[in-house]
PDB file of C-alpha atoms and ligand atoms in Angstrom:
ATOM      1  CA  UNK A 117      -1.910  15.618  16.392  1.00 59.00           C
ATOM      2  CA  UNK A 118      -4.099  12.874  14.944  1.00 66.00           C
ATOM      3  CA  UNK A 119      -2.047  10.181  13.238  1.00 74.00           C
ATOM      4  CA  UNK A 120      -3.050   9.391   9.655  1.00 88.00           C
ATOM      5  CA  UNK A 121      -4.660   5.973   9.143  1.00 95.00           C
ATOM      6  CA  UNK A 122      -1.883   3.474   8.478  1.00 97.00           C
ATOM      7  CA  UNK A 123      -1.869   1.808   5.080  1.00 98.00           C
ATOM      8  CA  UNK A 124      -1.475  -1.604   6.776  1.00 98.00           C
ATOM      9  CA  UNK A 125      -2.291  -2.665  10.288  1.00 98.00           C
ATOM     10  CA  UNK A 126      -1.912  -6.274  11.427  1.00 98.00           C
ATOM     11  CA  UNK A 127      -3.274  -7.067  14.879  1.00 98.00           C
ATOM     12  CA  UNK A 128      -2.523 -10.063  17.070  1.00 98.00           C
ATOM     13  CA  UNK A 129      -1.502 -12.293  14.175  1.00 98.00           C
ATOM     14  CA  UNK A 130      -1.062 -15.958  15.056  1.00 98.00           C
ATOM     15  CA  UNK A 131       0.205 -18.817  12.954  1.00 98.00           C
ATOM     16  CA  UNK A 132       1.130 -22.386  13.851  1.00 98.00           C
ATOM     17  CA  UNK A 133       2.655 -25.018  11.624  1.00 97.00           C
ATOM     18  CA  UNK A 134       1.784 -28.268  13.329  1.00 95.00           C
ATOM     19  CA  UNK A 135       3.489 -27.974  16.713  1.00 92.00           C
ATOM     20  CA  UNK A 136       5.591 -24.968  15.685  1.00 95.00           C
ATOM     21  CA  UNK A 137       4.308 -21.618  16.935  1.00 96.00           C
ATOM     22  CA  UNK A 138       5.644 -19.426  14.154  1.00 98.00           C
ATOM     23  CA  UNK A 139       3.745 -16.284  15.251  1.00 98.00           C
ATOM     24  CA  UNK A 140       2.261 -15.813  18.713  1.00 96.00           C
ATOM     25  CA  UNK A 141       0.176 -12.654  18.363  1.00 97.00           C
ATOM     26  CA  UNK A 142       2.163 -10.077  16.412  1.00 97.00           C
ATOM     27  CA  UNK A 143       1.078  -6.470  15.757  1.00 98.00           C
ATOM     28  CA  UNK A 144       2.511  -4.517  12.853  1.00 98.00           C
ATOM     29  CA  UNK A 145       1.755  -1.060  11.491  1.00 98.00           C
ATOM     30  CA  UNK A 146       2.993   0.265   8.163  1.00 98.00           C
ATOM     31  CA  UNK A 147       2.417   3.978   7.643  1.00 97.00           C
ATOM     32  CA  UNK A 148       1.803   5.474   4.252  1.00 97.00           C
ATOM     33  CA  UNK A 149       4.975   6.057   2.230  1.00 97.00           C
ATOM     34  CA  UNK A 150       7.094   4.572   4.987  1.00 97.00           C
ATOM     35  CA  UNK A 151       9.922   2.042   4.750  1.00 98.00           C
ATOM     36  CA  UNK A 152       9.613  -0.430   7.618  1.00 98.00           C
ATOM     37  CA  UNK A 153      12.515  -2.755   8.402  1.00 98.00           C
ATOM     38  CA  UNK A 154      11.657  -6.211   9.725  1.00 98.00           C
ATOM     39  CA  UNK A 155      14.546  -7.962  11.412  1.00 98.00           C
ATOM     40  CA  UNK A 156      15.136 -11.037  13.531  1.00 97.00           C
ATOM     41  CA  UNK A 157      17.104 -14.247  13.662  1.00 96.00           C
ATOM     42  CA  UNK A 158      16.427 -17.282  11.481  1.00 95.00           C
ATOM     43  CA  UNK A 159      12.985 -18.763  12.173  1.00 96.00           C
ATOM     44  CA  UNK A 160      11.810 -15.603  14.015  1.00 97.00           C
ATOM     45  CA  UNK A 161       8.671 -15.548  11.854  1.00 98.00           C
ATOM     46  CA  UNK A 162       9.500 -12.690   9.484  1.00 98.00           C
ATOM     47  CA  UNK A 163       8.693 -14.448   6.227  1.00 97.00           C
ATOM     48  CA  UNK A 164       5.610 -16.057   7.738  1.00 98.00           C
ATOM     49  CA  UNK A 165       4.225 -12.693   8.868  1.00 98.00           C
ATOM     50  CA  UNK A 166       4.796 -11.184   5.432  1.00 98.00           C
ATOM     51  CA  UNK A 167       3.363 -14.233   3.635  1.00 97.00           C
ATOM     52  CA  UNK A 168       0.194 -13.687   5.651  1.00 98.00           C
ATOM     53  CA  UNK A 169       0.045 -10.092   4.422  1.00 98.00           C
ATOM     54  CA  UNK A 170       0.684 -11.198   0.834  1.00 97.00           C
ATOM     55  CA  UNK A 171      -2.029 -13.872   1.013  1.00 97.00           C
ATOM     56  CA  UNK A 172       0.335 -16.845   0.701  1.00 96.00           C
ATOM     57  CA  UNK A 173      -0.618 -18.080   4.209  1.00 98.00           C
ATOM     58  CA  UNK A 174      -3.882 -17.781   6.104  1.00 98.00           C
ATOM     59  CA  UNK A 175      -3.371 -16.786   9.762  1.00 98.00           C
ATOM     60  CA  UNK A 176      -4.823 -18.871  12.599  1.00 98.00           C
ATOM     61  CA  UNK A 177      -5.824 -15.693  14.412  1.00 98.00           C
ATOM     62  CA  UNK A 178      -5.732 -11.913  14.227  1.00 98.00           C
ATOM     63  CA  UNK A 179      -7.008  -9.175  11.983  1.00 98.00           C
ATOM     64  CA  UNK A 180      -5.695  -7.125   9.081  1.00 98.00           C
ATOM     65  CA  UNK A 181      -6.782  -3.574   8.298  1.00 98.00           C
ATOM     66  CA  UNK A 182      -5.917  -1.955   4.989  1.00 98.00           C
ATOM     67  CA  UNK A 183      -6.268   1.832   5.027  1.00 97.00           C
ATOM     68  CA  UNK A 184      -8.379   1.408   8.154  1.00 97.00           C
ATOM     69  CA  UNK A 185     -10.756  -1.155   6.661  1.00 97.00           C
ATOM     70  CA  UNK A 186     -10.855  -4.695   8.012  1.00 98.00           C
ATOM     71  CA  UNK A 187      -9.773  -6.923   5.156  1.00 98.00           C
ATOM     72  CA  UNK A 188      -9.608 -10.670   4.585  1.00 97.00           C
ATOM     73  CA  UNK A 189      -6.657 -11.626   2.465  1.00 97.00           C
ATOM     74  CA  UNK A 190      -7.306 -15.204   1.427  1.00 96.00           C
ATOM     75  CA  UNK A 191      -4.940 -15.540  -1.522  1.00 96.00           C
ATOM     76  CA  UNK A 192      -2.091 -13.762  -3.319  1.00 93.00           C
ATOM     77  CA  UNK A 193      -4.622 -12.522  -5.875  1.00 92.00           C
ATOM     78  CA  UNK A 194      -6.667 -10.933  -3.056  1.00 96.00           C
ATOM     79  CA  UNK A 195      -3.514  -9.158  -1.883  1.00 96.00           C
ATOM     80  CA  UNK A 196      -2.650  -8.084  -5.402  1.00 93.00           C
ATOM     81  CA  UNK A 197      -6.147  -6.682  -5.927  1.00 94.00           C
ATOM     82  CA  UNK A 198      -5.687  -4.354  -2.955  1.00 95.00           C
ATOM     83  CA  UNK A 199      -2.209  -3.386  -4.096  1.00 96.00           C
ATOM     84  CA  UNK A 200       0.028  -5.569  -1.917  1.00 97.00           C
ATOM     85  CA  UNK A 201       2.907  -7.338  -3.663  1.00 96.00           C
ATOM     86  CA  UNK A 202       5.699  -9.446  -2.230  1.00 95.00           C
ATOM     87  CA  UNK A 203       9.130 -10.168  -3.627  1.00 94.00           C
ATOM     88  CA  UNK A 204       9.861 -13.602  -2.159  1.00 91.00           C
ATOM     89  CA  UNK A 205      13.149 -14.701  -0.647  1.00 85.00           C
ATOM     90  CA  UNK A 206      13.707 -17.081  -3.593  1.00 84.00           C
ATOM     91  CA  UNK A 207      12.464 -14.451  -6.127  1.00 84.00           C
ATOM     92  CA  UNK A 208      10.243 -17.004  -7.917  1.00 86.00           C
ATOM     93  CA  UNK A 209      11.372 -15.961 -11.383  1.00 92.00           C
ATOM     94  CA  UNK A 210      10.895 -18.142 -14.448  1.00 92.00           C
ATOM     95  CA  UNK A 211      14.550 -18.648 -15.326  1.00 92.00           C
ATOM     96  CA  UNK A 212      13.978 -19.884 -18.863  1.00 93.00           C
ATOM     97  CA  UNK A 213      11.931 -16.831 -19.889  1.00 92.00           C
ATOM     98  CA  UNK A 214      13.146 -13.392 -20.834  1.00 94.00           C
ATOM     99  CA  UNK A 215      12.924 -10.205 -18.764  1.00 95.00           C
ATOM    100  CA  UNK A 216       9.677  -8.936 -20.307  1.00 93.00           C
ATOM    101  CA  UNK A 217       7.932 -12.301 -19.939  1.00 92.00           C
ATOM    102  CA  UNK A 218       8.919 -12.405 -16.283  1.00 93.00           C
ATOM    103  CA  UNK A 219       7.582  -8.941 -15.589  1.00 92.00           C
ATOM    104  CA  UNK A 220       4.233  -9.975 -17.076  1.00 90.00           C
ATOM    105  CA  UNK A 221       4.201 -13.466 -15.574  1.00 86.00           C
ATOM    106  CA  UNK A 222       0.835 -14.175 -13.969  1.00 77.00           C
ATOM    107  CA  UNK A 223      -0.597 -10.977 -15.434  1.00 75.00           C
ATOM    108  CA  UNK A 224      -2.579 -12.730 -18.119  1.00 58.00           C
ATOM    109  CA  UNK A 225      -5.422 -10.303 -17.537  1.00 46.00           C
ATOM    110  CA  UNK A 226      -3.238  -7.419 -18.604  1.00 53.00           C
ATOM    111  CA  UNK A 227      -2.289  -9.054 -21.877  1.00 50.00           C
ATOM    112  CA  UNK A 228      -5.675 -10.672 -22.575  1.00 52.00           C
ATOM    113  CA  UNK A 229      -7.181  -7.231 -22.814  1.00 55.00           C
ATOM    114  CA  UNK A 230      -5.043  -6.775 -25.874  1.00 55.00           C
ATOM    115  CA  UNK A 231      -6.559  -9.816 -27.577  1.00 56.00           C
ATOM    116  CA  UNK A 232      -5.124 -13.249 -28.240  1.00 55.00           C
ATOM    117  CA  UNK A 233      -1.383 -13.730 -27.802  1.00 52.00           C
ATOM    118  CA  UNK A 234       0.202 -12.109 -30.805  1.00 49.00           C
ATOM    119  CA  UNK A 235       3.313 -10.300 -31.951  1.00 49.00           C
ATOM    120  CA  UNK A 236       1.633  -7.110 -30.792  1.00 51.00           C
ATOM    121  CA  UNK A 237       1.339  -8.464 -27.238  1.00 80.00           C
ATOM    122  CA  UNK A 238       5.030  -9.253 -27.140  1.00 83.00           C
ATOM    123  CA  UNK A 239       5.835  -5.833 -28.514  1.00 85.00           C
ATOM    124  CA  UNK A 240       3.599  -4.186 -25.921  1.00 87.00           C
ATOM    125  CA  UNK A 241       5.142  -6.191 -23.080  1.00 89.00           C
ATOM    126  CA  UNK A 242       8.653  -5.331 -24.223  1.00 92.00           C
ATOM    127  CA  UNK A 243       7.934  -1.624 -24.553  1.00 91.00           C
ATOM    128  CA  UNK A 244       6.195  -1.562 -21.209  1.00 91.00           C
ATOM    129  CA  UNK A 245       9.042  -3.467 -19.537  1.00 93.00           C
ATOM    130  CA  UNK A 246      11.538  -0.974 -20.970  1.00 94.00           C
ATOM    131  CA  UNK A 247       9.475   1.858 -19.564  1.00 92.00           C
ATOM    132  CA  UNK A 248       9.308   0.203 -16.142  1.00 91.00           C
ATOM    133  CA  UNK A 249      13.064  -0.430 -16.057  1.00 92.00           C
ATOM    134  CA  UNK A 250      13.697   3.203 -16.984  1.00 90.00           C
ATOM    135  CA  UNK A 251      11.230   4.448 -14.413  1.00 86.00           C
ATOM    136  CA  UNK A 252      13.206   2.733 -11.676  1.00 85.00           C
ATOM    137  CA  UNK A 253      16.549   3.602 -13.304  1.00 85.00           C
ATOM    138  CA  UNK A 254      17.492  -0.061 -13.782  1.00 87.00           C
ATOM    139  CA  UNK A 255      20.226  -0.836 -16.255  1.00 86.00           C
ATOM    140  CA  UNK A 256      19.579  -4.076 -18.166  1.00 89.00           C
ATOM    141  CA  UNK A 257      20.755  -4.092 -21.755  1.00 88.00           C
ATOM    142  CA  UNK A 258      17.834  -5.997 -23.280  1.00 92.00           C
ATOM    143  CA  UNK A 259      14.364  -6.956 -22.123  1.00 94.00           C
ATOM    144  CA  UNK A 260      14.873 -10.069 -24.282  1.00 94.00           C
ATOM    145  CA  UNK A 261      17.681 -11.368 -22.058  1.00 94.00           C
ATOM    146  CA  UNK A 262      16.937 -14.784 -20.605  1.00 95.00           C
ATOM    147  CA  UNK A 263      16.682 -14.317 -16.855  1.00 94.00           C
ATOM    148  CA  UNK A 264      18.916 -17.232 -15.842  1.00 93.00           C
ATOM    149  CA  UNK A 265      21.832 -15.542 -17.602  1.00 92.00           C
ATOM    150  CA  UNK A 266      21.510 -12.337 -15.580  1.00 92.00           C
ATOM    151  CA  UNK A 267      23.415 -11.464 -12.421  1.00 89.00           C
ATOM    152  CA  UNK A 268      21.934 -11.848  -8.944  1.00 89.00           C
ATOM    153  CA  UNK A 269      21.424  -8.100  -8.670  1.00 89.00           C
ATOM    154  CA  UNK A 270      19.675  -7.899 -12.027  1.00 91.00           C
ATOM    155  CA  UNK A 271      17.416 -10.814 -11.090  1.00 92.00           C
ATOM    156  CA  UNK A 272      16.510  -9.089  -7.827  1.00 91.00           C
ATOM    157  CA  UNK A 273      15.760  -5.894  -9.746  1.00 90.00           C
ATOM    158  CA  UNK A 274      13.452  -7.767 -12.139  1.00 93.00           C
ATOM    159  CA  UNK A 275      11.575  -9.361  -9.258  1.00 93.00           C
ATOM    160  CA  UNK A 276      11.097  -5.881  -7.776  1.00 92.00           C
ATOM    161  CA  UNK A 277       9.975  -4.462 -11.130  1.00 92.00           C
ATOM    162  CA  UNK A 278       7.456  -7.288 -11.485  1.00 92.00           C
ATOM    163  CA  UNK A 279       6.058  -6.560  -8.018  1.00 92.00           C
ATOM    164  CA  UNK A 280       5.791  -2.836  -8.619  1.00 91.00           C
ATOM    165  CA  UNK A 281       4.800  -2.792 -12.297  1.00 89.00           C
ATOM    166  CA  UNK A 282       1.071  -2.385 -11.870  1.00 87.00           C
ATOM    167  CA  UNK A 283       0.625   0.528  -9.493  1.00 86.00           C
ATOM    168  CA  UNK A 284       0.780  -1.438  -6.279  1.00 93.00           C
ATOM    169  CA  UNK A 285       0.752   0.465  -2.982  1.00 96.00           C
ATOM    170  CA  UNK A 286       2.650  -1.824  -0.637  1.00 98.00           C
ATOM    171  CA  UNK A 287       5.813  -3.697  -1.584  1.00 97.00           C
ATOM    172  CA  UNK A 288       7.223  -6.386   0.671  1.00 97.00           C
ATOM    173  CA  UNK A 289      10.792  -7.509   0.020  1.00 95.00           C
ATOM    174  CA  UNK A 290      12.171 -10.603   1.709  1.00 96.00           C
ATOM    175  CA  UNK A 291      15.966 -10.417   1.955  1.00 94.00           C
ATOM    176  CA  UNK A 292      16.433  -8.381  -1.239  1.00 92.00           C
ATOM    177  CA  UNK A 293      20.171  -7.923  -0.696  1.00 91.00           C
ATOM    178  CA  UNK A 294      21.161 -11.417   0.447  1.00 89.00           C
ATOM    179  CA  UNK A 295      23.949 -12.940  -1.634  1.00 78.00           C
ATOM    180  CA  UNK A 296      24.559  -9.807  -3.708  1.00 85.00           C
ATOM    181  CA  UNK A 297      27.818  -8.009  -4.443  1.00 86.00           C
ATOM    182  CA  UNK A 298      28.451  -4.661  -2.794  1.00 88.00           C
ATOM    183  CA  UNK A 299      27.681  -2.867  -6.064  1.00 85.00           C
ATOM    184  CA  UNK A 300      24.451  -4.817  -6.545  1.00 85.00           C
ATOM    185  CA  UNK A 301      23.374  -4.099  -2.971  1.00 91.00           C
ATOM    186  CA  UNK A 302      23.890  -0.405  -3.675  1.00 91.00           C
ATOM    187  CA  UNK A 303      21.566  -0.654  -6.664  1.00 88.00           C
ATOM    188  CA  UNK A 304      18.847  -2.419  -4.689  1.00 90.00           C
ATOM    189  CA  UNK A 305      19.113   0.258  -1.980  1.00 94.00           C
ATOM    190  CA  UNK A 306      18.781   2.959  -4.656  1.00 92.00           C
ATOM    191  CA  UNK A 307      15.785   1.098  -6.056  1.00 91.00           C
ATOM    192  CA  UNK A 308      14.059   1.039  -2.667  1.00 94.00           C
ATOM    193  CA  UNK A 309      14.709   4.763  -2.227  1.00 95.00           C
ATOM    194  CA  UNK A 310      13.324   5.405  -5.714  1.00 92.00           C
ATOM    195  CA  UNK A 311      10.165   3.417  -4.954  1.00 93.00           C
ATOM    196  CA  UNK A 312       9.689   5.393  -1.767  1.00 96.00           C
ATOM    197  CA  UNK A 313      10.190   8.661  -3.659  1.00 95.00           C
ATOM    198  CA  UNK A 314       7.442   7.518  -6.034  1.00 92.00           C
ATOM    199  CA  UNK A 315       5.013   7.054  -3.148  1.00 95.00           C
ATOM    200  CA  UNK A 316       5.263   3.340  -2.408  1.00 96.00           C
ATOM    201  CA  UNK A 317       5.042   1.970   1.139  1.00 98.00           C
ATOM    202  CA  UNK A 318       7.628  -0.727   1.737  1.00 98.00           C
ATOM    203  CA  UNK A 319       8.457  -3.489   4.186  1.00 98.00           C
ATOM    204  CA  UNK A 320      11.965  -4.872   3.930  1.00 98.00           C
ATOM    205  CA  UNK A 321      13.131  -8.023   5.697  1.00 97.00           C
ATOM    206  CA  UNK A 322      16.896  -8.165   6.049  1.00 96.00           C
ATOM    207  CA  UNK A 323      19.638  -9.755   8.072  1.00 94.00           C
ATOM    208  CA  UNK A 324      21.874  -6.913   6.944  1.00 94.00           C
ATOM    209  CA  UNK A 325      21.378  -4.194   9.527  1.00 96.00           C
ATOM    210  CA  UNK A 326      23.413  -1.845   7.302  1.00 95.00           C
ATOM    211  CA  UNK A 327      20.595  -1.985   4.752  1.00 95.00           C
ATOM    212  CA  UNK A 328      17.901  -1.508   7.372  1.00 96.00           C
ATOM    213  CA  UNK A 329      19.695   1.544   8.692  1.00 95.00           C
ATOM    214  CA  UNK A 330      20.171   2.937   5.234  1.00 95.00           C
ATOM    215  CA  UNK A 331      16.590   2.733   3.961  1.00 96.00           C
ATOM    216  CA  UNK A 332      14.181   2.317   6.868  1.00 97.00           C
ATOM    217  CA  UNK A 333      12.165   4.893   8.755  1.00 97.00           C
ATOM    218  CA  UNK A 334      11.197   2.437  11.478  1.00 97.00           C
ATOM    219  CA  UNK A 335      12.146  -1.052  12.528  1.00 97.00           C
ATOM    220  CA  UNK A 336      10.457  -4.031  14.120  1.00 97.00           C
ATOM    221  CA  UNK A 337      12.432  -6.857  15.717  1.00 97.00           C
ATOM    222  CA  UNK A 338      10.827 -10.297  15.867  1.00 97.00           C
ATOM    223  CA  UNK A 339      12.092 -13.092  18.036  1.00 96.00           C
ATOM    224  CA  UNK A 340      10.588 -16.566  18.245  1.00 95.00           C
ATOM    225  CA  UNK A 341       7.288 -15.406  16.820  1.00 97.00           C
ATOM    226  CA  UNK A 342       6.919 -12.318  19.008  1.00 96.00           C
ATOM    227  CA  UNK A 343       7.587  -8.645  18.477  1.00 96.00           C
ATOM    228  CA  UNK A 344      10.331  -7.711  20.941  1.00 95.00           C
ATOM    229  CA  UNK A 345      11.134  -4.219  19.721  1.00 94.00           C
ATOM    230  CA  UNK A 346       9.654  -1.441  17.611  1.00 95.00           C
ATOM    231  CA  UNK A 347      11.427   1.878  17.161  1.00 93.00           C
ATOM    232  CA  UNK A 348      12.307   4.644  14.728  1.00 95.00           C
ATOM    233  CA  UNK A 349      15.543   4.127  12.827  1.00 95.00           C
ATOM    234  CA  UNK A 350      17.645   7.124  13.742  1.00 92.00           C
ATOM    235  CA  UNK A 351      21.344   7.762  13.934  1.00 87.00           C
ATOM    236  CA  UNK A 352      24.141   5.535  12.763  1.00 90.00           C
ATOM    237  CA  UNK A 353      24.137   1.759  12.907  1.00 91.00           C
ATOM    238  CA  UNK A 354      27.591   1.809  14.528  1.00 89.00           C
ATOM    239  CA  UNK A 355      26.060   3.444  17.606  1.00 88.00           C
ATOM    240  CA  UNK A 356      23.156   1.009  17.844  1.00 90.00           C
ATOM    241  CA  UNK A 357      24.349  -2.291  16.418  1.00 92.00           C
ATOM    242  CA  UNK A 358      25.011  -3.927  19.796  1.00 92.00           C
ATOM    243  CA  UNK A 359      21.603  -2.962  21.134  1.00 92.00           C
ATOM    244  CA  UNK A 360      19.752  -4.133  18.024  1.00 93.00           C
ATOM    245  CA  UNK A 361      21.633  -7.433  18.069  1.00 94.00           C
ATOM    246  CA  UNK A 362      20.735  -7.811  21.752  1.00 94.00           C
ATOM    247  CA  UNK A 363      17.047  -7.703  20.814  1.00 94.00           C
ATOM    248  CA  UNK A 364      17.577 -10.074  17.901  1.00 94.00           C
ATOM    249  CA  UNK A 365      19.325 -12.703  20.012  1.00 93.00           C
ATOM    250  CA  UNK A 366      17.039 -12.267  23.022  1.00 91.00           C
ATOM    251  CA  UNK A 367      19.408 -10.540  25.440  1.00 88.00           C
ATOM    252  CA  UNK A 368      16.890  -7.675  25.567  1.00 82.00           C
ATOM    253  CA  UNK A 369      13.141  -7.636  25.169  1.00 76.00           C
ATOM    254  CA  UNK A 370      10.804  -4.688  25.577  1.00 68.00           C
ATOM    255  CA  UNK A 371       8.217  -2.579  23.868  1.00 61.00           C
ATOM    256  CA  UNK A 372       9.416   0.944  24.695  1.00 45.00           C
ATOM    257  CA  UNK A 373       8.380   3.441  22.030  1.00 44.00           C
ATOM    258  CA  UNK A 374      11.591   5.461  22.110  1.00 42.00           C
ATOM    259  CA  UNK A 375      14.649   4.844  19.940  1.00 43.00           C
ATOM    260  CA  UNK A 376      16.973   2.019  20.865  1.00 47.00           C
ATOM    261  CA  UNK A 377      18.809   3.133  23.990  1.00 45.00           C
TER     262      UNK A 377
HETATM  263  N1  LIG B 278       5.376 -23.876   5.399  1.00 69.44           N
HETATM  264  C1  LIG B 278       5.864 -24.167   6.599  1.00 69.44           C
HETATM  265  N2  LIG B 278       5.658 -25.388   7.159  1.00 69.44           N
HETATM  266  C2  LIG B 278       6.129 -25.676   8.384  1.00 69.44           C
HETATM  267  N3  LIG B 278       6.816 -24.827   9.149  1.00 69.44           N
HETATM  268  C3  LIG B 278       7.057 -23.596   8.660  1.00 69.44           C
HETATM  269  C4  LIG B 278       6.591 -23.203   7.360  1.00 69.44           C
HETATM  270  N4  LIG B 278       6.976 -21.932   7.150  1.00 69.44           N
HETATM  271  C5  LIG B 278       7.641 -21.537   8.234  1.00 69.44           C
HETATM  272  N5  LIG B 278       7.697 -22.543   9.154  1.00 69.44           N
HETATM  273  C6  LIG B 278       8.320 -22.459  10.483  1.00 69.44           C
HETATM  274  O1  LIG B 278       7.903 -21.260  11.091  1.00 69.44           O
HETATM  275  C7  LIG B 278       8.987 -20.635  11.790  1.00 69.44           C
HETATM  276  C8  LIG B 278       9.187 -19.235  11.236  1.00 69.44           C
HETATM  277  O2  LIG B 278       9.703 -19.340   9.916  1.00 69.44           O
HETATM  278  P1  LIG B 278       9.957 -18.106   8.974  1.00 69.44           P
HETATM  279  O3  LIG B 278      10.294 -18.649   7.644  1.00 69.44           O
HETATM  280  O4  LIG B 278       8.818 -17.172   9.070  1.00 69.44           O
HETATM  281  O5  LIG B 278      11.234 -17.451   9.657  1.00 69.44           O
HETATM  282  P2  LIG B 278      12.121 -16.225   9.162  1.00 69.44           P
HETATM  283  O6  LIG B 278      12.145 -15.234  10.273  1.00 69.44           O
HETATM  284  O7  LIG B 278      11.667 -15.762   7.837  1.00 69.44           O
HETATM  285  O8  LIG B 278      13.576 -16.902   9.076  1.00 69.44           O
HETATM  286  P3  LIG B 278      14.773 -16.699   7.995  1.00 69.44           P
HETATM  287  O9  LIG B 278      15.502 -15.477   8.439  1.00 69.44           O
HETATM  288  O10 LIG B 278      15.602 -17.928   8.171  1.00 69.44           O
HETATM  289  O11 LIG B 278      14.189 -16.588   6.627  1.00 69.44           O
HETATM  290  C9  LIG B 278      10.178 -21.561  11.625  1.00 69.44           C
HETATM  291  O12 LIG B 278      10.270 -22.389  12.761  1.00 69.44           O
HETATM  292  C10 LIG B 278       9.836 -22.359  10.394  1.00 69.44           C
HETATM  293  O13 LIG B 278      10.444 -23.629  10.426  1.00 69.44           O
HETATM  294 MG1  LIG B 279      12.549 -15.821   5.934  1.00 69.44          MG
END
């Protein structure tokens, strides 16, 4: 069977920061409508690899193909134009603004089309934000709530809504469940499943292997800037936790294509 062209393919990606070799030639494939888990210890290079895909960093070497076409991603706006959005580890929300303003932050083009800033614009943004929250089944009482007063889970949800509001194709989430309550984690997991059901392709970075096992189709393990493992996510975490951790901490290192064994 011929495999469909992946939505994202990164080949031999390299990135140094001064003397630090953050990525030493990493390959990554994201298939269409797949959830890919990206795991690894602190400083493994996970965020750096994803910031290269989202245009925040320029790689020192390697190539990126989007839907089979070689693509230069030189800035976050380049990435956004081709439908790649990243929810950063620190969320990058404007705490003093309300929910609707945050969803439309940096989307001046979308509101400019409606003319100069006016009451109508605000009304449009609020209605649209309500629609987007409903679409992803997110429960926030008012789109006029100031973001700094919301819970960690609600803030994460807003960052995800902002990333996925404008028909993007690829959503990257960096530690979306870190520092959340069990109930809030559940909601983020549901949100990821909902995005997948709506056709999105997703990369999730997480230290929580429970989350990776719950939402991912495949998994890549990075260690010290190299890919040490790539495999389908099958079965229960309980059966595989020790093996996955062994790759994360460097006790194992291989590129076998079968499941973790
Ligand atoms: N802007 C930067 N300037 C200098 N060094 C950086 C920069 N960004 C990342 N690094 C270095 O690159 C390496 C990989 O960092 P990265 O943030 O990608 O790791 P990570 O896998 O996301 O880790 P964590 O799980 O802690 O978030 C680290 O050694 C880090 O210190
Ligand atoms: Mg990181």
